[in-house]
Amino acid sequence: NKAETLTDIEKYDDAITAYWKSIQYEDDEDNKKAAWINIAVLCRQQDNFKRGLECVEKALDIDISDYDGWHFKASLLNDMNKHKQCLEACSEAQKIDPEESHSYLHEAESHLELGNLDKATKAVNTAIGINPNDPWGYWSNANILLVLDKKKDALKSIDKAIKIDPTDSFFYTKAMI
C-alpha cells in the first residue's frame, strides 16, 4: 500500500498523511486501529513521542484489549521518561498476553530507571525465559548488570545478544544507562 511504500523509502510525513487518509475512508475498525499504530510508530521514529502516544490512545479506543497498543504505549512512555505510567501499560499488556516478552523488557527498563533493580532483574529474566532468542533481553540484562557493577557478567550477556544478532551495530556500541 502507499503508506507502507512511503515508509520503506523513508518519506515518513507522506506516509503519515497516507495513513490519515486511510483512517478517514476505512470502515473496518481493525484496519483503522492498525493505521493508528503505524502512525504512532512513525511518530516515534521522528522523536514525536507525544503525538505517537495520542495515536496509540486512538488505537486503544478502538480495541482496549489490543496487546500491540499497550506494548507500544509502554514503549512510548519509556521514551518520554514516564516510567510509572509505563509500568501500568506493561501490566495491561501482560494481562492480555503474558507470553509475549517485549512488555517485560519495557517493564525492566522502567524499573531500572526508577532504581528498582530487583524488579528490573525479575522482569528481564521473565522476558529471557519467554524468548531466549531475543537479543534485546540480553542487552537489557547487561544494562542492569552494569548498574550493579557486574561488568564481566554484563559483557557475557551482551555477547549473548551479539551471538543471536551479530549484525546489529547497536549491541556493539549502545548502553541504556
Short mmCIF file of C-alpha atoms in Angstrom, two decimals:
data_model
loop_
_atom_site.label_atom_id
_atom_site.label_comp_id
_atom_site.label_asym_id
_atom_site.label_seq_id
_atom_site.Cartn_x
_atom_site.Cartn_y
_atom_site.Cartn_z
CA ASN A 1 0.00 0.00 0.00
CA LYS A 2 1.04 3.61 -0.38
CA ALA A 3 1.71 4.30 3.30
CA GLU A 4 3.95 1.25 3.69
CA THR A 5 5.84 2.05 0.50
CA LEU A 6 6.39 5.63 1.63
CA THR A 7 7.64 4.29 4.96
CA ASP A 8 10.03 1.94 3.18
CA ILE A 9 11.58 4.84 1.29
CA GLU A 10 11.70 6.92 4.50
CA LYS A 11 9.16 9.55 3.46
CA TYR A 12 7.60 9.47 6.90
CA ASP A 13 5.49 12.62 6.74
CA ASP A 14 3.95 11.47 3.47
CA ALA A 15 3.36 8.02 4.96
CA ILE A 16 1.57 9.58 7.94
CA THR A 17 -0.64 11.56 5.53
CA ALA A 18 -1.50 8.34 3.68
CA TYR A 19 -2.39 6.59 6.94
CA TRP A 20 -4.58 9.56 7.94
CA LYS A 21 -6.45 9.24 4.66
CA SER A 22 -6.90 5.52 5.17
CA ILE A 23 -8.43 6.22 8.59
CA GLN A 24 -10.84 8.73 7.02
CA TYR A 25 -12.07 6.33 4.38
CA GLU A 26 -11.74 2.99 6.17
CA ASP A 27 -14.84 1.25 7.55
CA ASP A 28 -13.08 -1.70 9.17
CA GLU A 29 -12.14 -0.89 12.77
CA ASP A 30 -9.19 -3.32 12.82
CA ASN A 31 -7.67 -1.56 9.83
CA LYS A 32 -8.19 1.82 11.49
CA LYS A 33 -6.54 0.52 14.65
CA ALA A 34 -3.56 -0.74 12.63
CA ALA A 35 -3.26 2.61 10.88
CA TRP A 36 -3.21 4.46 14.22
CA ILE A 37 -0.45 2.13 15.48
CA ASN A 38 1.53 2.63 12.27
CA ILE A 39 1.27 6.41 12.64
CA ALA A 40 2.47 6.06 16.23
CA VAL A 41 5.48 4.04 15.05
CA LEU A 42 6.35 6.73 12.51
CA CYS A 43 5.95 9.46 15.12
CA ARG A 44 8.34 7.58 17.38
CA GLN A 45 10.89 7.35 14.58
CA GLN A 46 10.70 11.14 14.36
CA ASP A 47 11.01 11.51 18.16
CA ASN A 48 7.47 12.88 18.34
CA PHE A 49 6.53 10.75 21.33
CA LYS A 50 3.59 12.85 22.43
CA ARG A 51 1.88 12.59 19.06
CA GLY A 52 2.71 8.89 18.93
CA LEU A 53 1.08 8.39 22.31
CA GLU A 54 -2.05 10.21 21.12
CA CYS A 55 -2.25 7.84 18.15
CA VAL A 56 -1.82 4.76 20.33
CA GLU A 57 -4.64 6.03 22.53
CA LYS A 58 -6.85 6.25 19.42
CA ALA A 59 -5.99 2.62 18.61
CA LEU A 60 -6.80 1.57 22.18
CA ASP A 61 -10.11 3.47 21.95
CA ILE A 62 -10.98 1.08 19.12
CA ASP A 63 -9.78 -2.04 20.95
CA ILE A 64 -8.81 -1.76 24.61
CA SER A 65 -7.65 -5.39 24.59
CA ASP A 66 -5.04 -4.96 21.87
CA TYR A 67 -1.64 -6.18 23.05
CA ASP A 68 0.27 -4.20 20.41
CA GLY A 69 -1.42 -0.99 21.51
CA TRP A 70 -0.49 -1.49 25.17
CA HIS A 71 3.03 -2.68 24.31
CA PHE A 72 3.66 0.32 22.09
CA LYS A 73 2.14 2.67 24.65
CA ALA A 74 4.61 1.30 27.20
CA SER A 75 7.46 1.84 24.76
CA LEU A 76 6.47 5.46 24.13
CA LEU A 77 6.03 6.16 27.83
CA ASN A 78 9.54 4.83 28.44
CA ASP A 79 10.82 7.14 25.71
CA MET A 80 9.07 10.02 27.49
CA ASN A 81 10.57 9.03 30.88
CA LYS A 82 7.09 8.39 32.26
CA HIS A 83 8.11 5.18 33.96
CA LYS A 84 5.26 4.75 36.42
CA GLN A 85 2.75 5.09 33.57
CA CYS A 86 4.87 2.72 31.51
CA LEU A 87 4.61 0.09 34.25
CA GLU A 88 0.82 0.44 34.17
CA ALA A 89 0.79 -0.08 30.40
CA CYS A 90 3.09 -3.10 30.78
CA SER A 91 0.70 -4.59 33.31
CA GLU A 92 -2.19 -4.20 30.87
CA ALA A 93 -0.17 -5.77 28.05
CA GLN A 94 0.84 -8.68 30.28
CA LYS A 95 -2.79 -9.33 31.24
CA ILE A 96 -3.61 -9.65 27.54
CA ASP A 97 -0.60 -11.77 26.55
CA PRO A 98 1.62 -12.92 29.41
CA GLU A 99 3.73 -14.98 26.99
CA GLU A 100 4.92 -12.01 24.92
CA SER A 101 8.35 -10.87 26.08
CA HIS A 102 8.55 -7.24 24.96
CA SER A 103 6.31 -5.79 27.65
CA TYR A 104 8.60 -7.35 30.26
CA LEU A 105 11.58 -5.63 28.64
CA HIS A 106 9.82 -2.27 28.89
CA GLU A 107 8.96 -3.11 32.49
CA ALA A 108 12.62 -3.90 33.19
CA GLU A 109 13.74 -0.62 31.65
CA SER A 110 11.28 1.40 33.73
CA HIS A 111 12.20 -0.40 36.94
CA LEU A 112 15.88 0.19 36.16
CA GLU A 113 15.25 3.90 35.61
CA LEU A 114 13.28 4.06 38.87
CA GLY A 115 16.08 2.29 40.76
CA ASN A 116 14.09 -0.90 41.40
CA LEU A 117 16.91 -3.27 40.48
CA ASP A 118 15.33 -6.44 41.89
CA LYS A 119 12.13 -5.81 39.93
CA ALA A 120 14.12 -4.93 36.81
CA THR A 121 16.07 -8.18 37.11
CA LYS A 122 12.90 -10.21 37.61
CA ALA A 123 11.24 -8.62 34.57
CA VAL A 124 14.24 -9.14 32.28
CA ASN A 125 14.62 -12.74 33.43
CA THR A 126 10.94 -13.31 32.64
CA ALA A 127 11.47 -11.85 29.16
CA ILE A 128 14.51 -14.06 28.53
CA GLY A 129 12.62 -17.09 29.83
CA ILE A 130 9.76 -16.41 27.40
CA ASN A 131 12.01 -15.72 24.41
CA PRO A 132 15.64 -16.77 24.88
CA ASN A 133 16.30 -15.99 21.21
CA ASP A 134 15.55 -12.28 21.55
CA PRO A 135 18.85 -10.39 21.78
CA TRP A 136 17.13 -7.43 23.45
CA GLY A 137 16.60 -9.46 26.61
CA TYR A 138 20.34 -9.95 26.98
CA TRP A 139 21.05 -6.31 26.11
CA SER A 140 18.59 -5.21 28.83
CA ASN A 141 20.13 -7.68 31.26
CA ALA A 142 23.59 -6.26 30.51
CA ASN A 143 22.38 -2.77 31.39
CA ILE A 144 21.08 -3.98 34.74
CA LEU A 145 24.36 -5.79 35.41
CA LEU A 146 26.30 -2.60 34.62
CA VAL A 147 24.30 -0.69 37.21
CA LEU A 148 25.09 -3.47 39.67
CA ASP A 149 28.79 -3.04 38.74
CA LYS A 150 28.96 -6.61 37.44
CA LYS A 151 30.91 -5.71 34.32
CA LYS A 152 32.15 -9.20 33.46
CA ASP A 153 28.63 -10.61 33.68
CA ALA A 154 27.33 -7.67 31.64
CA LEU A 155 29.87 -8.42 28.94
CA LYS A 156 28.78 -12.08 28.85
CA SER A 157 25.17 -11.01 28.49
CA ILE A 158 25.88 -8.58 25.66
CA ASP A 159 27.96 -11.27 23.96
CA LYS A 160 24.84 -13.48 24.02
CA ALA A 161 22.90 -10.69 22.30
CA ILE A 162 25.63 -10.37 19.67
CA LYS A 163 25.73 -14.13 19.15
CA ILE A 164 21.99 -14.04 18.38
CA ASP A 165 22.24 -10.99 16.13
CA PRO A 166 25.84 -10.26 15.16
CA THR A 167 24.85 -7.69 12.52
CA ASP A 168 23.10 -5.21 14.81
CA SER A 169 25.63 -2.46 15.48
CA PHE A 170 23.51 -1.28 18.38
CA PHE A 171 24.70 -4.17 20.55
CA TYR A 172 28.33 -3.22 19.98
CA THR A 173 28.06 0.45 20.85
CA LYS A 174 24.98 1.40 22.88
CA ALA A 175 24.07 1.14 26.51
CA MET A 176 20.81 2.26 28.01
CA ILE A 177 22.40 3.74 31.12
#
